[in-house]
């Protein structure tokens, strides 16, 4: 990335994505992948996001008191996402790279539309043991192609009856494991290179600055109202990516 315009755009994306996460507690990789895909291939965007995503989610994962019970409850879902991600290595590169951008756009549209419509999946109840690894695997395949882990994992985690703090910590745990699994794919696909370390670390600094700003905004703005604006923007971005890449 030597073009000054691209550098400024990428820097702004990290700050904006961090700001969104600071206000509503999630959305950093989702919005960053969508915006970065406008100027670079998904595999390169995912590589830049690896360090910021893992470290900010580790922070979120360790912030709550119930980590061990969550690991016991979600281990099969995390195993499913890892195995499916690794089995789908190569979807971001080669002849499927363009298709990956289309799928990314569709995934963003589905995620935003479900949020705007306040769609809530029914509680899985006694089917949770069966559904958890299946939903984890579905998330892994989509993530291997797009770098986004929000579909269908987020609606599912919202449906299993976790308290607010538990849900925030569960999202941090699941996204930490998921991003680490994707990092293995990126190494195999040649996207995660040592030469990108400096750019990725700078992205972490900018994302943390955005998170700090977002937390300050949260004290003065309704997170629910901000979330609606975020989802509308994500919906429009998803449509743009899907249409642009399909044509």
mmCIF file of C-alpha atoms in Angstrom:
data_model
loop_
_atom_site.group_PDB
_atom_site.id
_atom_site.type_symbol
_atom_site.label_atom_id
_atom_site.label_comp_id
_atom_site.label_asym_id
_atom_site.label_seq_id
_atom_site.Cartn_x
_atom_site.Cartn_y
_atom_site.Cartn_z
ATOM 1 C CA UNK A 1 0.000 0.000 0.000
ATOM 2 C CA UNK A 2 2.060 2.916 -1.266
ATOM 3 C CA UNK A 3 -0.695 5.108 -2.676
ATOM 4 C CA UNK A 4 -1.323 7.964 -0.169
ATOM 5 C CA UNK A 5 -5.059 7.979 -0.870
ATOM 6 C CA UNK A 6 -5.319 4.260 -0.109
ATOM 7 C CA UNK A 7 -3.285 4.656 3.080
ATOM 8 C CA UNK A 8 -5.572 7.424 4.327
ATOM 9 C CA UNK A 9 -8.658 5.365 3.443
ATOM 10 C CA UNK A 10 -7.355 2.269 5.245
ATOM 11 C CA UNK A 11 -6.414 4.319 8.326
ATOM 12 C CA UNK A 12 -9.903 5.847 8.400
ATOM 13 C CA UNK A 13 -11.461 2.370 8.101
ATOM 14 C CA UNK A 14 -9.605 1.095 11.175
ATOM 15 C CA UNK A 15 -10.591 4.142 13.222
ATOM 16 C CA UNK A 16 -14.231 3.859 12.122
ATOM 17 C CA UNK A 17 -14.366 0.105 12.777
ATOM 18 C CA UNK A 18 -12.850 0.609 16.237
ATOM 19 C CA UNK A 19 -15.328 3.400 16.937
ATOM 20 C CA UNK A 20 -18.262 1.125 16.059
ATOM 21 C CA UNK A 21 -16.902 -1.599 18.348
ATOM 22 C CA UNK A 22 -16.447 0.964 21.121
ATOM 23 C CA UNK A 23 -20.083 2.074 20.877
ATOM 24 C CA UNK A 24 -21.926 -1.235 20.384
ATOM 25 C CA UNK A 25 -19.329 -3.838 21.476
ATOM 26 C CA UNK A 26 -18.928 -5.542 18.097
ATOM 27 C CA UNK A 27 -18.572 -4.909 14.369
ATOM 28 C CA UNK A 28 -14.839 -4.244 13.976
ATOM 29 C CA UNK A 29 -13.988 -7.076 11.527
ATOM 30 C CA UNK A 30 -17.391 -6.923 9.842
ATOM 31 C CA UNK A 31 -17.288 -3.268 8.864
ATOM 32 C CA UNK A 32 -13.521 -3.275 8.242
ATOM 33 C CA UNK A 33 -13.681 -6.276 5.881
ATOM 34 C CA UNK A 34 -16.550 -4.690 3.980
ATOM 35 C CA UNK A 35 -14.832 -1.326 3.524
ATOM 36 C CA UNK A 36 -11.328 -2.678 2.867
ATOM 37 C CA UNK A 37 -12.747 -4.960 0.159
ATOM 38 C CA UNK A 38 -13.506 -1.795 -1.804
ATOM 39 C CA UNK A 39 -9.764 -1.177 -2.344
ATOM 40 C CA UNK A 40 -8.099 -4.605 -1.933
ATOM 41 C CA UNK A 41 -8.734 -8.366 -2.232
ATOM 42 C CA UNK A 42 -10.463 -9.995 0.775
ATOM 43 C CA UNK A 43 -7.370 -12.100 1.594
ATOM 44 C CA UNK A 44 -5.242 -8.956 1.972
ATOM 45 C CA UNK A 45 -7.912 -7.241 4.058
ATOM 46 C CA UNK A 46 -8.198 -10.289 6.332
ATOM 47 C CA UNK A 47 -4.417 -10.338 6.801
ATOM 48 C CA UNK A 48 -4.383 -6.676 7.859
ATOM 49 C CA UNK A 49 -7.205 -7.360 10.296
ATOM 50 C CA UNK A 50 -5.675 -10.460 11.906
ATOM 51 C CA UNK A 51 -3.734 -8.768 14.723
ATOM 52 C CA UNK A 52 -6.290 -6.022 15.556
ATOM 53 C CA UNK A 53 -9.170 -8.508 15.541
ATOM 54 C CA UNK A 54 -7.483 -11.154 17.676
ATOM 55 C CA UNK A 55 -6.131 -8.743 20.295
ATOM 56 C CA UNK A 56 -9.300 -6.663 20.660
ATOM 57 C CA UNK A 57 -11.350 -9.855 21.013
ATOM 58 C CA UNK A 58 -8.933 -11.324 23.567
ATOM 59 C CA UNK A 59 -9.458 -8.108 25.527
ATOM 60 C CA UNK A 60 -13.236 -8.554 25.260
ATOM 61 C CA UNK A 61 -12.999 -12.282 26.080
ATOM 62 C CA UNK A 62 -11.032 -11.722 29.293
ATOM 63 C CA UNK A 63 -13.170 -8.814 30.500
ATOM 64 C CA UNK A 64 -15.943 -10.976 32.001
ATOM 65 C CA UNK A 65 -15.985 -13.451 34.887
ATOM 66 C CA UNK A 66 -17.504 -16.488 33.163
ATOM 67 C CA UNK A 67 -14.869 -17.640 30.669
ATOM 68 C CA UNK A 68 -14.539 -21.270 31.816
ATOM 69 C CA UNK A 69 -18.307 -21.996 31.768
ATOM 70 C CA UNK A 70 -18.540 -20.421 28.306
ATOM 71 C CA UNK A 71 -15.688 -22.587 27.003
ATOM 72 C CA UNK A 72 -17.481 -25.668 28.331
ATOM 73 C CA UNK A 73 -20.721 -24.627 26.678
ATOM 74 C CA UNK A 74 -19.342 -23.453 23.321
ATOM 75 C CA UNK A 75 -16.434 -25.859 22.741
ATOM 76 C CA UNK A 76 -18.259 -27.844 20.025
ATOM 77 C CA UNK A 77 -19.224 -24.659 18.174
ATOM 78 C CA UNK A 78 -15.611 -23.480 18.297
ATOM 79 C CA UNK A 79 -14.380 -26.875 17.114
ATOM 80 C CA UNK A 80 -16.872 -26.746 14.243
ATOM 81 C CA UNK A 81 -15.727 -23.297 13.095
ATOM 82 C CA UNK A 82 -12.062 -24.316 13.220
ATOM 83 C CA UNK A 83 -12.484 -27.559 11.262
ATOM 84 C CA UNK A 84 -14.749 -25.966 8.632
ATOM 85 C CA UNK A 85 -12.435 -22.955 8.227
ATOM 86 C CA UNK A 86 -9.406 -25.185 7.683
ATOM 87 C CA UNK A 87 -11.332 -27.507 5.345
ATOM 88 C CA UNK A 88 -12.298 -24.463 3.240
ATOM 89 C CA UNK A 89 -8.762 -23.124 2.811
ATOM 90 C CA UNK A 90 -8.274 -21.466 -0.579
ATOM 91 C CA UNK A 91 -11.731 -19.919 -0.936
ATOM 92 C CA UNK A 92 -10.302 -16.393 -0.643
ATOM 93 C CA UNK A 93 -7.749 -16.871 -3.385
ATOM 94 C CA UNK A 94 -7.495 -18.137 -6.953
ATOM 95 C CA UNK A 95 -10.580 -18.421 -9.119
ATOM 96 C CA UNK A 96 -12.905 -18.146 -6.109
ATOM 97 C CA UNK A 97 -11.552 -14.770 -4.925
ATOM 98 C CA UNK A 98 -14.091 -12.722 -6.897
ATOM 99 C CA UNK A 99 -16.903 -14.992 -5.727
ATOM 100 C CA UNK A 100 -15.685 -14.411 -2.172
ATOM 101 C CA UNK A 101 -16.299 -10.677 -2.531
ATOM 102 C CA UNK A 102 -19.844 -11.355 -3.763
ATOM 103 C CA UNK A 103 -20.457 -13.692 -0.814
ATOM 104 C CA UNK A 104 -19.011 -11.037 1.517
ATOM 105 C CA UNK A 105 -21.511 -8.515 0.176
ATOM 106 C CA UNK A 106 -24.394 -10.956 0.594
ATOM 107 C CA UNK A 107 -23.254 -11.845 4.126
ATOM 108 C CA UNK A 108 -23.165 -8.155 5.098
ATOM 109 C CA UNK A 109 -26.654 -7.651 3.665
ATOM 110 C CA UNK A 110 -28.037 -10.646 5.585
ATOM 111 C CA UNK A 111 -26.362 -9.554 8.808
ATOM 112 C CA UNK A 112 -27.582 -5.962 8.509
ATOM 113 C CA UNK A 113 -31.097 -6.949 7.417
ATOM 114 C CA UNK A 114 -31.498 -9.412 10.301
ATOM 115 C CA UNK A 115 -30.349 -6.730 12.728
ATOM 116 C CA UNK A 116 -32.651 -4.037 11.329
ATOM 117 C CA UNK A 117 -35.599 -6.455 11.368
ATOM 118 C CA UNK A 118 -34.686 -7.506 14.925
ATOM 119 C CA UNK A 119 -34.752 -11.141 13.822
ATOM 120 C CA UNK A 120 -34.285 -13.479 16.762
ATOM 121 C CA UNK A 121 -33.739 -17.171 16.215
ATOM 122 C CA UNK A 122 -35.783 -19.430 18.492
ATOM 123 C CA UNK A 123 -33.938 -20.808 21.507
ATOM 124 C CA UNK A 124 -32.382 -24.154 20.494
ATOM 125 C CA UNK A 125 -33.219 -25.811 23.829
ATOM 126 C CA UNK A 126 -32.312 -29.487 23.817
ATOM 127 C CA UNK A 127 -31.067 -29.182 20.216
ATOM 128 C CA UNK A 128 -28.186 -26.932 21.267
ATOM 129 C CA UNK A 129 -25.669 -29.806 21.378
ATOM 130 C CA UNK A 130 -26.527 -30.716 17.786
ATOM 131 C CA UNK A 131 -26.860 -27.209 16.400
ATOM 132 C CA UNK A 132 -23.751 -25.652 17.973
ATOM 133 C CA UNK A 133 -21.163 -27.563 15.889
ATOM 134 C CA UNK A 134 -23.316 -27.243 12.736
ATOM 135 C CA UNK A 135 -23.708 -23.467 13.122
ATOM 136 C CA UNK A 136 -20.010 -23.203 13.925
ATOM 137 C CA UNK A 137 -19.155 -25.121 10.756
ATOM 138 C CA UNK A 138 -21.468 -22.946 8.626
ATOM 139 C CA UNK A 139 -19.779 -19.851 10.050
ATOM 140 C CA UNK A 140 -16.360 -21.332 9.274
ATOM 141 C CA UNK A 141 -17.128 -21.907 5.587
ATOM 142 C CA UNK A 142 -18.486 -18.371 5.166
ATOM 143 C CA UNK A 143 -15.515 -16.915 7.049
ATOM 144 C CA UNK A 144 -12.995 -18.835 4.950
ATOM 145 C CA UNK A 145 -14.463 -17.149 1.861
ATOM 146 C CA UNK A 146 -15.154 -13.690 3.296
ATOM 147 C CA UNK A 147 -13.194 -13.121 6.529
ATOM 148 C CA UNK A 148 -16.460 -12.332 8.383
ATOM 149 C CA UNK A 149 -17.641 -14.510 11.289
ATOM 150 C CA UNK A 150 -20.941 -12.741 12.040
ATOM 151 C CA UNK A 151 -23.257 -15.069 10.052
ATOM 152 C CA UNK A 152 -24.803 -17.242 11.389
ATOM 153 C CA UNK A 153 -22.838 -17.174 14.675
ATOM 154 C CA UNK A 154 -24.066 -13.849 16.110
ATOM 155 C CA UNK A 155 -27.835 -14.538 15.744
ATOM 156 C CA UNK A 156 -27.269 -18.027 17.162
ATOM 157 C CA UNK A 157 -25.300 -16.802 20.194
ATOM 158 C CA UNK A 158 -28.020 -14.228 20.806
ATOM 159 C CA UNK A 159 -30.602 -17.043 20.828
ATOM 160 C CA UNK A 160 -29.079 -19.424 23.371
ATOM 161 C CA UNK A 161 -30.110 -17.406 26.405
ATOM 162 C CA UNK A 162 -26.901 -15.732 27.549
ATOM 163 C CA UNK A 163 -27.041 -12.705 29.839
ATOM 164 C CA UNK A 164 -25.796 -9.400 28.385
ATOM 165 C CA UNK A 165 -22.280 -9.631 29.861
ATOM 166 C CA UNK A 166 -22.080 -13.334 29.034
ATOM 167 C CA UNK A 167 -23.017 -12.609 25.423
ATOM 168 C CA UNK A 168 -20.325 -9.926 25.068
ATOM 169 C CA UNK A 169 -17.738 -12.305 26.522
ATOM 170 C CA UNK A 170 -18.997 -15.215 24.392
ATOM 171 C CA UNK A 171 -18.624 -13.105 21.242
ATOM 172 C CA UNK A 172 -15.065 -12.212 22.255
ATOM 173 C CA UNK A 173 -14.259 -15.887 22.892
ATOM 174 C CA UNK A 174 -15.804 -17.178 19.655
ATOM 175 C CA UNK A 175 -14.263 -14.457 17.493
ATOM 176 C CA UNK A 176 -10.827 -14.988 19.076
ATOM 177 C CA UNK A 177 -10.909 -18.687 18.207
ATOM 178 C CA UNK A 178 -12.430 -18.056 14.765
ATOM 179 C CA UNK A 179 -9.901 -15.396 13.774
ATOM 180 C CA UNK A 180 -7.029 -17.588 14.965
ATOM 181 C CA UNK A 181 -8.357 -20.416 12.779
ATOM 182 C CA UNK A 182 -8.586 -18.066 9.805
ATOM 183 C CA UNK A 183 -5.019 -16.894 10.433
ATOM 184 C CA UNK A 184 -3.867 -20.473 9.718
ATOM 185 C CA UNK A 185 -5.629 -20.291 6.342
ATOM 186 C CA UNK A 186 -4.043 -16.928 5.597
ATOM 187 C CA UNK A 187 -0.567 -18.353 6.259
ATOM 188 C CA UNK A 188 -1.272 -21.284 3.909
ATOM 189 C CA UNK A 189 -2.743 -18.966 1.253
ATOM 190 C CA UNK A 190 0.234 -16.626 1.485
ATOM 191 C CA UNK A 191 -1.810 -13.658 2.686
ATOM 192 C CA UNK A 192 -0.360 -13.384 6.197
ATOM 193 C CA UNK A 193 3.230 -12.277 5.633
ATOM 194 C CA UNK A 194 5.806 -10.819 7.985
ATOM 195 C CA UNK A 195 6.006 -7.738 5.757
ATOM 196 C CA UNK A 196 2.417 -6.884 6.771
ATOM 197 C CA UNK A 197 3.216 -6.909 10.502
ATOM 198 C CA UNK A 198 3.877 -3.174 10.658
ATOM 199 C CA UNK A 199 0.647 -2.322 8.812
ATOM 200 C CA UNK A 200 -1.364 -4.692 11.000
ATOM 201 C CA UNK A 201 0.098 -3.260 14.214
ATOM 202 C CA UNK A 202 -0.669 0.251 13.012
ATOM 203 C CA UNK A 203 -4.196 -0.943 12.328
ATOM 204 C CA UNK A 204 -4.368 -2.153 15.951
ATOM 205 C CA UNK A 205 -3.303 1.269 17.245
ATOM 206 C CA UNK A 206 -5.880 3.037 15.059
ATOM 207 C CA UNK A 207 -8.625 0.571 16.003
ATOM 208 C CA UNK A 208 -7.882 1.051 19.714
ATOM 209 C CA UNK A 209 -8.016 4.825 19.217
ATOM 210 C CA UNK A 210 -11.387 4.379 17.522
ATOM 211 C CA UNK A 211 -12.603 2.142 20.375
ATOM 212 C CA UNK A 212 -11.619 4.777 22.928
ATOM 213 C CA UNK A 213 -13.512 7.403 20.936
ATOM 214 C CA UNK A 214 -16.488 5.070 20.576
ATOM 215 C CA UNK A 215 -16.629 4.429 24.321
ATOM 216 C CA UNK A 216 -16.669 8.191 24.888
ATOM 217 C CA UNK A 217 -19.486 8.610 22.349
ATOM 218 C CA UNK A 218 -21.450 5.812 24.028
ATOM 219 C CA UNK A 219 -21.791 7.996 27.130
ATOM 220 C CA UNK A 220 -23.583 10.670 25.075
ATOM 221 C CA UNK A 221 -25.419 8.686 22.397
ATOM 222 C CA UNK A 222 -27.910 5.856 22.517
ATOM 223 C CA UNK A 223 -26.079 2.670 21.409
ATOM 224 C CA UNK A 224 -29.386 1.441 19.938
ATOM 225 C CA UNK A 225 -29.688 4.514 17.700
ATOM 226 C CA UNK A 226 -26.054 4.267 16.655
ATOM 227 C CA UNK A 227 -26.514 0.571 15.893
ATOM 228 C CA UNK A 228 -29.382 1.360 13.507
ATOM 229 C CA UNK A 229 -27.182 3.810 11.579
ATOM 230 C CA UNK A 230 -24.360 1.258 11.525
ATOM 231 C CA UNK A 231 -26.641 -1.486 10.167
ATOM 232 C CA UNK A 232 -28.091 0.736 7.433
ATOM 233 C CA UNK A 233 -24.579 1.667 6.321
ATOM 234 C CA UNK A 234 -23.545 -1.988 6.394
ATOM 235 C CA UNK A 235 -26.581 -2.943 4.309
ATOM 236 C CA UNK A 236 -25.714 -0.382 1.625
ATOM 237 C CA UNK A 237 -22.069 -1.450 1.642
ATOM 238 C CA UNK A 238 -23.047 -5.104 1.231
ATOM 239 C CA UNK A 239 -25.272 -4.323 -1.735
ATOM 240 C CA UNK A 240 -22.477 -2.301 -3.341
ATOM 241 C CA UNK A 241 -19.901 -5.097 -2.939
ATOM 242 C CA UNK A 242 -22.224 -7.836 -4.168
ATOM 243 C CA UNK A 243 -23.403 -5.906 -7.226
ATOM 244 C CA UNK A 244 -19.965 -4.523 -8.146
ATOM 245 C CA UNK A 245 -18.292 -7.922 -7.963
ATOM 246 C CA UNK A 246 -21.091 -9.803 -9.716
ATOM 247 C CA UNK A 247 -21.099 -7.517 -12.762
#
